[in-house]
Coordinates of C-alpha atoms in Angstrom, one line a residue:
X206 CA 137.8 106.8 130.7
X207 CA 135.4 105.2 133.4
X208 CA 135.7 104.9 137.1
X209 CA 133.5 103.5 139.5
X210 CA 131.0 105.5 141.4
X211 CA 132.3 103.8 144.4
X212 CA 133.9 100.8 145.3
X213 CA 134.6 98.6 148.7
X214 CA 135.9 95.5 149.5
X215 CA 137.8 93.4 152.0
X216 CA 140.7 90.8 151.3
X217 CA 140.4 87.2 150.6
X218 CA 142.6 84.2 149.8
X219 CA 142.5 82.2 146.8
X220 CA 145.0 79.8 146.0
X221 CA 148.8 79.6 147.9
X222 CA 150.4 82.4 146.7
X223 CA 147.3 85.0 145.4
X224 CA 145.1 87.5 147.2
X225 CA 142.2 89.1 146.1
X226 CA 140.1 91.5 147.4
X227 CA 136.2 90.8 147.0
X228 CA 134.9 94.3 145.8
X229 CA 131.5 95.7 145.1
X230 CA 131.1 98.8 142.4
X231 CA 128.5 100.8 140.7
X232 CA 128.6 102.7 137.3
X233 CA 126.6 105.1 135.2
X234 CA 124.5 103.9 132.7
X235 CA 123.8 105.0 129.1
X236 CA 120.8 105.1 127.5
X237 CA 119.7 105.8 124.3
X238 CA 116.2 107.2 124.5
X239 CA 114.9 104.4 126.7
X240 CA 115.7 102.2 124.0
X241 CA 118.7 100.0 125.2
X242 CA 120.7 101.0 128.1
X243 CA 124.4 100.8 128.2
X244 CA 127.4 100.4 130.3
X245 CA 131.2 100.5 129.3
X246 CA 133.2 97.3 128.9
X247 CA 136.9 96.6 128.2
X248 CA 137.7 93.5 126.3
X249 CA 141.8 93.7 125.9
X250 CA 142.7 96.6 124.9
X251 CA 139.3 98.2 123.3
X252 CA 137.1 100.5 125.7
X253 CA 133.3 100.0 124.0
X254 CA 129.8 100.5 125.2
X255 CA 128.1 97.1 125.6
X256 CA 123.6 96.7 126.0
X257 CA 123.1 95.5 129.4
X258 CA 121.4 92.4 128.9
X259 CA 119.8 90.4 131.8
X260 CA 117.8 88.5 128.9
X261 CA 120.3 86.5 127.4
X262 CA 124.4 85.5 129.6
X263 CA 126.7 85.6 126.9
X264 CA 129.0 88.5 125.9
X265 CA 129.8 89.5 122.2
X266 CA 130.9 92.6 120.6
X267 CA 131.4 93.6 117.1
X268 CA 134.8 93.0 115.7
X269 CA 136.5 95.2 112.7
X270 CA 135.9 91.8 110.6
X271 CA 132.3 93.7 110.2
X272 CA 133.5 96.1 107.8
X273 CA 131.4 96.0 105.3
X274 CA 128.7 93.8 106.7
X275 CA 128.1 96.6 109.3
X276 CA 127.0 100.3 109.6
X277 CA 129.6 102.9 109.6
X278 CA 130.0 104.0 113.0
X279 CA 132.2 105.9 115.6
X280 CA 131.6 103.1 118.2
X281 CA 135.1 101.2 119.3
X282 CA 134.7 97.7 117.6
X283 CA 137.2 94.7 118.6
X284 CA 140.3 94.1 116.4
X285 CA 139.8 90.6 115.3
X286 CA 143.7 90.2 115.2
X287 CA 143.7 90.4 119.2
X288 CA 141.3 87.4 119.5
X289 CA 142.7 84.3 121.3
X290 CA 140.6 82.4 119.0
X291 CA 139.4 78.6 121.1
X292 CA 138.6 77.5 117.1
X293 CA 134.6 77.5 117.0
X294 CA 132.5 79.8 116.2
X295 CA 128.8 80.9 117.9
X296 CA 125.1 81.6 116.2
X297 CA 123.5 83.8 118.8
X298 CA 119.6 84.2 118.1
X299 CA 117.7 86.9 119.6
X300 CA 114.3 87.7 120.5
X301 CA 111.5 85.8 119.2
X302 CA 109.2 84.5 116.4
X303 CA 108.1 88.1 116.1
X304 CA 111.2 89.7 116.6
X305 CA 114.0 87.4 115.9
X306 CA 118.2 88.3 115.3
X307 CA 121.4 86.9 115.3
X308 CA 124.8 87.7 115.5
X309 CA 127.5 85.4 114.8
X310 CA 131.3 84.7 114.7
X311 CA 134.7 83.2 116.2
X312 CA 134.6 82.3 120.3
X313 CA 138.0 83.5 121.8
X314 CA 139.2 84.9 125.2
X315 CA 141.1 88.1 126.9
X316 CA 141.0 90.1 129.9
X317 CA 137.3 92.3 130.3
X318 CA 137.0 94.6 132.7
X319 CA 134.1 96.5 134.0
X320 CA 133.8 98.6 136.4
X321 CA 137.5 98.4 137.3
X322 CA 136.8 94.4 137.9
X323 CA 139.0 92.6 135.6
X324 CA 139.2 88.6 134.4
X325 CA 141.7 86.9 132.5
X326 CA 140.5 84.7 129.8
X327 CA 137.2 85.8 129.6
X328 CA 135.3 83.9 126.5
X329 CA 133.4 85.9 124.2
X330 CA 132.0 86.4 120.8
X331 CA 133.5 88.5 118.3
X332 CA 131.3 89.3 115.8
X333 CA 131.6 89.6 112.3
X334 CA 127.7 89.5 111.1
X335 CA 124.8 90.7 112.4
X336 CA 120.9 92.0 111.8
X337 CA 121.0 93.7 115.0
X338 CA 121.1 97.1 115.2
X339 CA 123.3 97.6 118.2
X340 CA 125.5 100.0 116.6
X341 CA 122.2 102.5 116.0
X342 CA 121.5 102.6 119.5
X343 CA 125.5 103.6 120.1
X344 CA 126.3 100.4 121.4
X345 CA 128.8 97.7 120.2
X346 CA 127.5 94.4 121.2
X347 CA 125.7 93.0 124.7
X348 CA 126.9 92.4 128.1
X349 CA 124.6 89.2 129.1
X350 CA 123.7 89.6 133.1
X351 CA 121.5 86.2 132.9
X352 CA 122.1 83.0 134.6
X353 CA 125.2 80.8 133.0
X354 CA 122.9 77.5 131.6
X355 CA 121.1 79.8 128.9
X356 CA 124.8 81.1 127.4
X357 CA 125.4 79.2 124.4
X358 CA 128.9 80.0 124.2
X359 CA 129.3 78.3 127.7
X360 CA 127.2 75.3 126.4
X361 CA 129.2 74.9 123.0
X362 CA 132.3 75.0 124.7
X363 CA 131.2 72.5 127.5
X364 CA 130.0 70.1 124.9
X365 CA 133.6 70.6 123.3
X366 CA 135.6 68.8 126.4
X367 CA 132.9 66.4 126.6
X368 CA 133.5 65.2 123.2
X369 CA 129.7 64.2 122.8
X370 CA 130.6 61.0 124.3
X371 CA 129.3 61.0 128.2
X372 CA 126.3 59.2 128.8
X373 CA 123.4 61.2 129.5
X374 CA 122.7 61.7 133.5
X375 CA 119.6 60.8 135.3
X376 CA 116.7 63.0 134.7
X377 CA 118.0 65.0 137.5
X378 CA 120.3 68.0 137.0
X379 CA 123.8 67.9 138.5
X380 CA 123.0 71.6 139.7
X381 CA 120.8 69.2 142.5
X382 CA 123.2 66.5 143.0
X383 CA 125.7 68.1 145.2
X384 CA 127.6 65.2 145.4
X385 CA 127.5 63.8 141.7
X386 CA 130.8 61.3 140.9
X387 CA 133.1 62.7 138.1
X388 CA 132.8 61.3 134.3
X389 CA 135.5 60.4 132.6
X390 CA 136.7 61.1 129.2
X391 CA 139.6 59.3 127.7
X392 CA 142.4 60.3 130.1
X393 CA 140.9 63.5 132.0
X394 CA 138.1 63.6 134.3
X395 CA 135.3 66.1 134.6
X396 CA 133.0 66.7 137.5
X397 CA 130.0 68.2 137.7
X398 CA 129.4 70.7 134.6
X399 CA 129.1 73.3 137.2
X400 CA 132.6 72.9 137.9
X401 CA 133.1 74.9 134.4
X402 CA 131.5 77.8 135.7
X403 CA 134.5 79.5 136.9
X404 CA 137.0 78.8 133.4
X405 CA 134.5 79.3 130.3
X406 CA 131.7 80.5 131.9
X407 CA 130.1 84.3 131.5
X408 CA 131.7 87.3 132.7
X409 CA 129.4 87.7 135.1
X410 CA 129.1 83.9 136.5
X411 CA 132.9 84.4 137.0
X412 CA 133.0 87.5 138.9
X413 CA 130.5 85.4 141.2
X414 CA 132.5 81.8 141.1
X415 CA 135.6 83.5 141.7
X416 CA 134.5 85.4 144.3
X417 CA 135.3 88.7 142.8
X418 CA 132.5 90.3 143.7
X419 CA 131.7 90.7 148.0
X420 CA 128.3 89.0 146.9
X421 CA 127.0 87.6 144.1
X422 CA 124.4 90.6 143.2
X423 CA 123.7 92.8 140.3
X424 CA 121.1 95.4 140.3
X425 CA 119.9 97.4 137.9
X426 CA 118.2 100.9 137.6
X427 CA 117.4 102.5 134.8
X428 CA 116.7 105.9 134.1
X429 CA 114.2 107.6 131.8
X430 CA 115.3 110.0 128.8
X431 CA 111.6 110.3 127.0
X432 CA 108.1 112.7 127.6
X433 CA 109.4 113.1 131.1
X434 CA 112.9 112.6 132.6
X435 CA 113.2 110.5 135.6
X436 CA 114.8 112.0 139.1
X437 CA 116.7 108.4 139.6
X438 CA 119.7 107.6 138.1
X439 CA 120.5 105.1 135.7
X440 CA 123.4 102.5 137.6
X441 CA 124.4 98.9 137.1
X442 CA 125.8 98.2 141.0
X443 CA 127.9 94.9 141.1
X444 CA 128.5 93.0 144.5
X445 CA 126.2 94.7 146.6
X446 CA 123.1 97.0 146.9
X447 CA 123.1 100.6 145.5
X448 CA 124.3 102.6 148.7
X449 CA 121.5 103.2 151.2
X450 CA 119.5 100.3 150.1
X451 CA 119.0 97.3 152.3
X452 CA 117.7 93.9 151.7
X453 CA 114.6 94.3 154.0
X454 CA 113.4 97.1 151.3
X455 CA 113.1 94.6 148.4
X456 CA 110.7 92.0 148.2
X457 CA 112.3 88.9 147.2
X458 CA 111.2 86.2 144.7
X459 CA 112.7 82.9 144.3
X460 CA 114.5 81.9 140.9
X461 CA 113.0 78.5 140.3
X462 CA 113.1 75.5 138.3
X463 CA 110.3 74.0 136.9
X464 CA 108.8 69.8 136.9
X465 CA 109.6 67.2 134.6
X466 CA 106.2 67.6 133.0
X467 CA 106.6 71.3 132.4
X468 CA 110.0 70.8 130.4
X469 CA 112.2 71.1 133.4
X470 CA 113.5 69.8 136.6
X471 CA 112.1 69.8 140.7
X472 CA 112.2 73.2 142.3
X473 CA 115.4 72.8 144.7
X474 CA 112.5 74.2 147.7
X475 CA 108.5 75.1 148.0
X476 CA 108.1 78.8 148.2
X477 CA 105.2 80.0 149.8
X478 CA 101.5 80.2 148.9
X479 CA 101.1 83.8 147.2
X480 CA 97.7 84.8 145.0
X481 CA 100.0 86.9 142.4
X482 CA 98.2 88.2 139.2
X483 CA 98.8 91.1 136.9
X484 CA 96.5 93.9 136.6
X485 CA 95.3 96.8 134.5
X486 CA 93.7 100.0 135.8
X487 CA 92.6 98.2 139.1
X488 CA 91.2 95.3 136.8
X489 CA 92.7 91.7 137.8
X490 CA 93.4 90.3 133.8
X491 CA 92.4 87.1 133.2
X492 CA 95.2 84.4 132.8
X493 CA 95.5 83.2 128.7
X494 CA 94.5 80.2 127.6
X495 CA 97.1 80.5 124.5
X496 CA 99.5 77.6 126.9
X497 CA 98.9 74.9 128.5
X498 CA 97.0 75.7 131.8
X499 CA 99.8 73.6 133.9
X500 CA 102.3 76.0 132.7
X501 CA 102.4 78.6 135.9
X502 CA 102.3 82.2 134.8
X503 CA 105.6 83.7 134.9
X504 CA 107.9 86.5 133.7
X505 CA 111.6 87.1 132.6
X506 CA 112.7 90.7 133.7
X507 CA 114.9 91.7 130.6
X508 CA 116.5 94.7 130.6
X509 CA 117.5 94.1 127.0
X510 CA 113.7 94.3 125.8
X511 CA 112.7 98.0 125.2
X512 CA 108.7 97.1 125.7
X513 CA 106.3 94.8 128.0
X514 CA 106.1 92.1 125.8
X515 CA 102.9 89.4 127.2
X516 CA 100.3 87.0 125.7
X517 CA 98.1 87.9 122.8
X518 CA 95.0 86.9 124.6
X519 CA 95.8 89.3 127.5
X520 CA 97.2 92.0 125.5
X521 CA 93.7 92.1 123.7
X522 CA 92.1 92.7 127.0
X523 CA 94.2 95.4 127.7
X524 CA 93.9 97.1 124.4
X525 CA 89.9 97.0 124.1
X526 CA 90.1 98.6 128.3
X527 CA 92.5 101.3 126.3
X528 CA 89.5 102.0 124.2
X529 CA 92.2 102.4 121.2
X530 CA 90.8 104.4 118.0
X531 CA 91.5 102.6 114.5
X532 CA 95.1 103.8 114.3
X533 CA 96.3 102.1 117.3
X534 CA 96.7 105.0 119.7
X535 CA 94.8 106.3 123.3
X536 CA 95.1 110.0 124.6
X537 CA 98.5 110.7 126.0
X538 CA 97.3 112.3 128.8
X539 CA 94.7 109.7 130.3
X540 CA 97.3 107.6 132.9
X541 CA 96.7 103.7 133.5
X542 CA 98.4 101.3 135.6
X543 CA 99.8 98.2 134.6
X544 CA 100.9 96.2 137.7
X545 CA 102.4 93.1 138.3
X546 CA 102.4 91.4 141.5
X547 CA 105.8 89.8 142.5
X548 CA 106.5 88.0 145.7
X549 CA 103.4 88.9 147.0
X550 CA 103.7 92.8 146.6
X551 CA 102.5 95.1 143.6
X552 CA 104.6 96.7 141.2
X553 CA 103.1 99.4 139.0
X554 CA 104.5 100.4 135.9
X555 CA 104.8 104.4 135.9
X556 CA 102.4 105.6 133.8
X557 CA 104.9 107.5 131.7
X558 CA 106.3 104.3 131.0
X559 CA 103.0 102.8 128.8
X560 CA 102.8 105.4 126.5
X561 CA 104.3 106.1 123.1
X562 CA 103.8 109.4 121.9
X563 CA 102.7 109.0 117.9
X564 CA 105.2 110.4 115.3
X565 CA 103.7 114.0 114.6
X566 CA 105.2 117.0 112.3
X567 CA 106.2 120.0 114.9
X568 CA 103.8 122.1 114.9
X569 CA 101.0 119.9 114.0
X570 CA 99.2 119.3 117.3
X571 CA 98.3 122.4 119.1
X572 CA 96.7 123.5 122.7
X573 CA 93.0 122.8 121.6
X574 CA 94.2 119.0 120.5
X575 CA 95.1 115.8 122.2
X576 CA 98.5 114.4 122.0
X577 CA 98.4 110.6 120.9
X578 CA 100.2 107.3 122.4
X579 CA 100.4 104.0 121.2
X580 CA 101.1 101.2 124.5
X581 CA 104.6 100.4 125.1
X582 CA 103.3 96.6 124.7
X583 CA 103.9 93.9 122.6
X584 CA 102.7 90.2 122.0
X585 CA 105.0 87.2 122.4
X586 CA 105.0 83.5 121.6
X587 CA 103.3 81.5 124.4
X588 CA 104.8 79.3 127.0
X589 CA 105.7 75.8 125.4
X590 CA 106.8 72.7 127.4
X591 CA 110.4 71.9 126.4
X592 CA 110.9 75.9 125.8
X593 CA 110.9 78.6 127.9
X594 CA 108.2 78.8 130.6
X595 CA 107.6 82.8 130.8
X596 CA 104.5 84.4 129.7
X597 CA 105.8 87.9 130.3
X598 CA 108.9 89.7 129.3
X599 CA 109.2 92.5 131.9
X600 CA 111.4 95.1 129.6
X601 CA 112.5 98.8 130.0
X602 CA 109.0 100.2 130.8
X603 CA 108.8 97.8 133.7
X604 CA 112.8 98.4 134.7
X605 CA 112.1 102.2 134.8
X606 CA 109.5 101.7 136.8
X607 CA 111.2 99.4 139.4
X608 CA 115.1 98.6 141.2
X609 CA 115.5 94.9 140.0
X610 CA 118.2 92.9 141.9
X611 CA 119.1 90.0 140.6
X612 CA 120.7 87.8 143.4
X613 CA 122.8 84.6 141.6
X614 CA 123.4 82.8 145.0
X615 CA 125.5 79.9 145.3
X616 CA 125.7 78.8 141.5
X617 CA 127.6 75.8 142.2
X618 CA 125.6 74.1 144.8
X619 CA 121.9 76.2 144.9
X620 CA 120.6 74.8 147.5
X621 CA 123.0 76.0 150.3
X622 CA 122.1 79.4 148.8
X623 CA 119.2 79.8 146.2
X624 CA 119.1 82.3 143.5
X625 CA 116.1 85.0 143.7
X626 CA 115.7 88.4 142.7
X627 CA 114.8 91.1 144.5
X628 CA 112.1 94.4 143.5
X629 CA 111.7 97.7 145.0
X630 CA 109.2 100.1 143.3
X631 CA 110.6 103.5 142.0
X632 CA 107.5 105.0 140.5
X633 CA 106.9 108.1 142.7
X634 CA 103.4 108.9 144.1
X635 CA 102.7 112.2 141.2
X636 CA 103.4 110.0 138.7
X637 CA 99.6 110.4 137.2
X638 CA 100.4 114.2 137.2
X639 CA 103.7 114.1 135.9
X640 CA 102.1 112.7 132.8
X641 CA 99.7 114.8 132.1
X642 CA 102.4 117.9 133.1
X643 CA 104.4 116.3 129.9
X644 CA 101.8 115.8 128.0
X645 CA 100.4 119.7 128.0
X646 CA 103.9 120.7 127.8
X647 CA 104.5 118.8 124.6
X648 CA 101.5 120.0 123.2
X649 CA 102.3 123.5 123.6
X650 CA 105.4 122.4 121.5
X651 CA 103.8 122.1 118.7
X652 CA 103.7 118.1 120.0
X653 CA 107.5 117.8 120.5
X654 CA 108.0 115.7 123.8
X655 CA 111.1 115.7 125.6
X656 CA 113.7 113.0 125.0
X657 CA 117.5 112.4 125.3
X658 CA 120.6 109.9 125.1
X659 CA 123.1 109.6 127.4
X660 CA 126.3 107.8 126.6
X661 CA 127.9 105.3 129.1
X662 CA 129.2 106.7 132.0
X663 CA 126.2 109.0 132.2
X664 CA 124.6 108.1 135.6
X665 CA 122.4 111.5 135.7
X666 CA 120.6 113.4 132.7
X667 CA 123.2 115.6 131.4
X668 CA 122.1 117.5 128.3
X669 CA 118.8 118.2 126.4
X670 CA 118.1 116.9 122.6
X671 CA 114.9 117.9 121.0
X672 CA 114.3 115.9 118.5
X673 CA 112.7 117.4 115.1
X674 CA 110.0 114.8 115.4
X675 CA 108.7 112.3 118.3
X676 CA 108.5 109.7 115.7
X677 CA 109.1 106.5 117.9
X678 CA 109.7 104.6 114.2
X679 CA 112.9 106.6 113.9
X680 CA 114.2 105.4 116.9
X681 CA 116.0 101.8 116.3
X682 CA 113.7 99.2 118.3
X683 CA 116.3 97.1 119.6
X684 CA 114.2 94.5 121.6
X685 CA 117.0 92.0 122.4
X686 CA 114.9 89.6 124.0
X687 CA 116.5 85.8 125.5
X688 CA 118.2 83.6 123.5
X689 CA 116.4 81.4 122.1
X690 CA 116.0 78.7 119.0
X691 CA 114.2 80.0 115.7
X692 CA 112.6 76.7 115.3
X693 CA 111.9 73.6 117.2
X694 CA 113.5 72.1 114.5
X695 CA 116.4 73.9 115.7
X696 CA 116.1 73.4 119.3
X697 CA 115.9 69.5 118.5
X698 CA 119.1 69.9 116.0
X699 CA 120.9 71.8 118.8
X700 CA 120.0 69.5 121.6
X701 CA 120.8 66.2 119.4
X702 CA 124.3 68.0 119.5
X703 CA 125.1 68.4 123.2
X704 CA 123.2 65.4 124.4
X705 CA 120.3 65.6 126.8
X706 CA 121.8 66.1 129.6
X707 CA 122.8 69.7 129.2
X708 CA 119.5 70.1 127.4
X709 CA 118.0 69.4 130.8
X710 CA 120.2 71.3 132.3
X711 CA 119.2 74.4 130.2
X712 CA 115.7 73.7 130.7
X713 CA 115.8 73.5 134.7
X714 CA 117.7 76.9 135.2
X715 CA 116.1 79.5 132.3
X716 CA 117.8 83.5 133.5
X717 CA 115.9 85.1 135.0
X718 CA 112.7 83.6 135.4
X719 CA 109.9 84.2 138.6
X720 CA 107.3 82.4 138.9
X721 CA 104.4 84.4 140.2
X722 CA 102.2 81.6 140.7
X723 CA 104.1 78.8 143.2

């Protein structure tokens, strides 16, 4: 059973006869040694934990049709005989070229509730093959938080009522054009794709279109369950800030879209001037020259990537300022800051958060040794025009580290109401002691550091699990990354299939992405 932390709302209309009341709810979340974090879902009739997923927008969970293609697990899966099955089936891809997955099988709809907020005829995946492992991490599938034009699902079943036969629209996406004249198709009539939004889009772009929620907000923070637990608690908060929080306390960035010649469309507005850069122990990092230098450095804040995953080029710099030894690793104890400057204010990642303690036997590293870390960063593929634009991947370390809220705006016409999300840094001020209080703690364990799960509801640390080992291999690196082509092959095949128009569309409004130079 799950109930919401607390919930508020008032009463609107919508329609003649129905009356809803816009609400705004937080839950617990579950986490799985920092790995993925989780929050309960009810699709029909099955309650199941579901990876929260700002990465990636469309919803899926693992069906019973994965006996035998699946792991044996205690985790609720979705009987495939209680699929309202729309007749197509999805391909999801995962991650990247370094890290790539997919889980696939039929689309169909029923009612999901979260948090006590229910919609009818929700589409969704339910999956009968996978390479994930989802179920290790004591999850059943993912709840995608991003923006609508990334979901695949949404853009397979778009491309469905168009028939492939609408002629492509002006390099200009109809997300800009307010006012855009409906197309026609045979006897029916559609308007702007937005207009879909609110009947086959996500689960979350539909708590927002249909004015479910008493604003369109989600916010995220996560807890941490490894070498040192975190005070905050881990909470997904729908509709409105976490209680006590205000909007003047974030700083706000603007979710934009990129120029023609970058692979996208016209930002709908200029944002301001800002000199935003990342940096490493103090150290301003050079910007790589692995992309095309009039790609603007950016980042996608992905709460379903369990590192910092950046360019090689910069990564490099980093690493040689780490002074790693052969194996890989850096003292434990020795704190650095990783910061990334957002809006025009800095964001440090705790330094808790960086480090990896290496897998040791207990009772192998004692009081007059130092504990070893590997950096909780990875390399990713570069910026490319006609892909996605972000150079970063801002993952759990940087979510643990920071209250993300991701404001969706007015999804239907943007520019009465511009998406942007919104930062506030958790990382308390003894953070640099903290470490080093782990790490000599640890070591007088015989090297055992601290580290828990929590299953979904759990919204504060409630039970201790010592591990045998700290051996980060063991635990399932689920980096779930955006959706996004294997191939370019593939992105051509897929966009050859829904025309160019919604290509464009994709391309102008990526999840989740900030540009931190304007």
């Amino acid at each position: 059973m799950h109930l919401p932390i607390h919930r508020r709302g008032s009463v609107r209309h919508d329609g003649v006869h129905n009356q809803r009341r816009a609400a705004a709810t937080m839950v617990g979340v579950g986490d799985n040694m920092d790995v993925t974090y989780n929050v309960l879902v009810q699709v029909g009739e099955t309650l199941t934990p579901l990876i929260i997923d700002t990465g990636s927008s469309d919803l899926w969970l693992l069906s019973d049709g994965c006996e035998g293609h699946c792991p044996t697990t205690n985790v609720p899966l979705y009987p495939g005989t209680a699929l309202k099955s729309v007749g197509q089936d999805v391909r999801l891809l995962y991650g990247d070229s370094h890290t790539g997955t997919h889980a696939s099988g039929p689309i169909g709809t029923d009612t999901v509730t979260i948090a006590g907020l229910s919609v009818p005829d929700q589409t969704f995946a339910a999956i009968v093959d996978t390479n994930t492992t989802v179920l290790d991490t004591g999850s059943a599938g993912i709840l995608g938080l991003g923006f609508p034009p990334i979901s695949l699902i949404w853009r397979q079943l778009l491309a469905a009522q168009l028939n492939e036969t609408i002629p492509s629209f002006p390099r200009r996406s109809l997300l800009h054009d307010e006012h855009a004249v409906s197309r026609t198709r045979g006897t029916g009539s559609l308007g702007s794709p937005v207009d879909t939004f609110s009947t086959i889009g996500p689960l979350l772009t539909r708590l927002v279109t249909l004015k479910i929620l008493e604003r369109p907000l989600a916010v995220t923070t996560l807890q941490r369950d490894t070498i040192s637990f975190s005070a905050n608690d881990g909470t997904l908060s729908l509709g409105a800030l976490p209680l006590g929080i205000s909007d003047d306390q974030l700083a706000w960035a603007p979710v934009r879209s990129y120029p023609m010649a970058q692979g996208g469309l016209p930002p709908l507005f200029i944002s301001p001037e800002e000199a935003n850069d990342v940096y490493f122990d103090g150290v301003r990092l050079p910007h790589s020259t692995l992309s095309s230098p009039s790609i603007s450095l950016s980042a996608l804040v992905d709460t379903g990537n369990s590192l910092i995953r950046g360019p090689q080029d910069v990564l490099a710099e980093i690493y040689s300022r780490l002074r790693l030894d052969a194996a890989g690793t850096f003292a434990c104890s020795d704190p650095h800051n990783l910061t990334f400057v957002i809006g025009g204010a800095s964001f440090p990642v705790d330094p808790r958060d960086i480090a990896h303690p290496v897998a040791v036997e207990p009772g192998t590293v004692y009081p007059d040794q130092a504990a070893r870390c590997t950096p909780a960063l990875a390399a990713t593929d570069p910026p490319v025009n006609g892909g996605f634009l972000y150079s970063w991947s801002l993952g759990d370390p940087f979510l643990k580290s920071t209250m993300v809220a991701f404001y969706y705006g007015n999804m239907t016409h943007p520019s009465e109401d511009p998406a942007r999300v919104g930062f506030k840094s958790m990382v308390p001020p003894d953070a640099d002691f903290a470490l080093k209080e782990a790490v000599e703690a640890a070591i007088q364990d015989g090297g055992v550091f601290l580290s828990t799960s929590e299953p979904a509801p759990y919204a504060t640390v409630a039970r201790f699990a010592r591990p045998t080992t700290t051996a980060i291999e063991d635990i399932p690196q689920v980096t779930q990354g955006s959706p996004r082509a294997a191939s370019a092959a593939t992105r051509a095949t897929l966009c050859a299939g829904i025309g160019f128009w919604i290509c464009t569309l994709i391309s102008a409004l990526s999840a989740g992405i900030l540009s931190f130079v304007p």
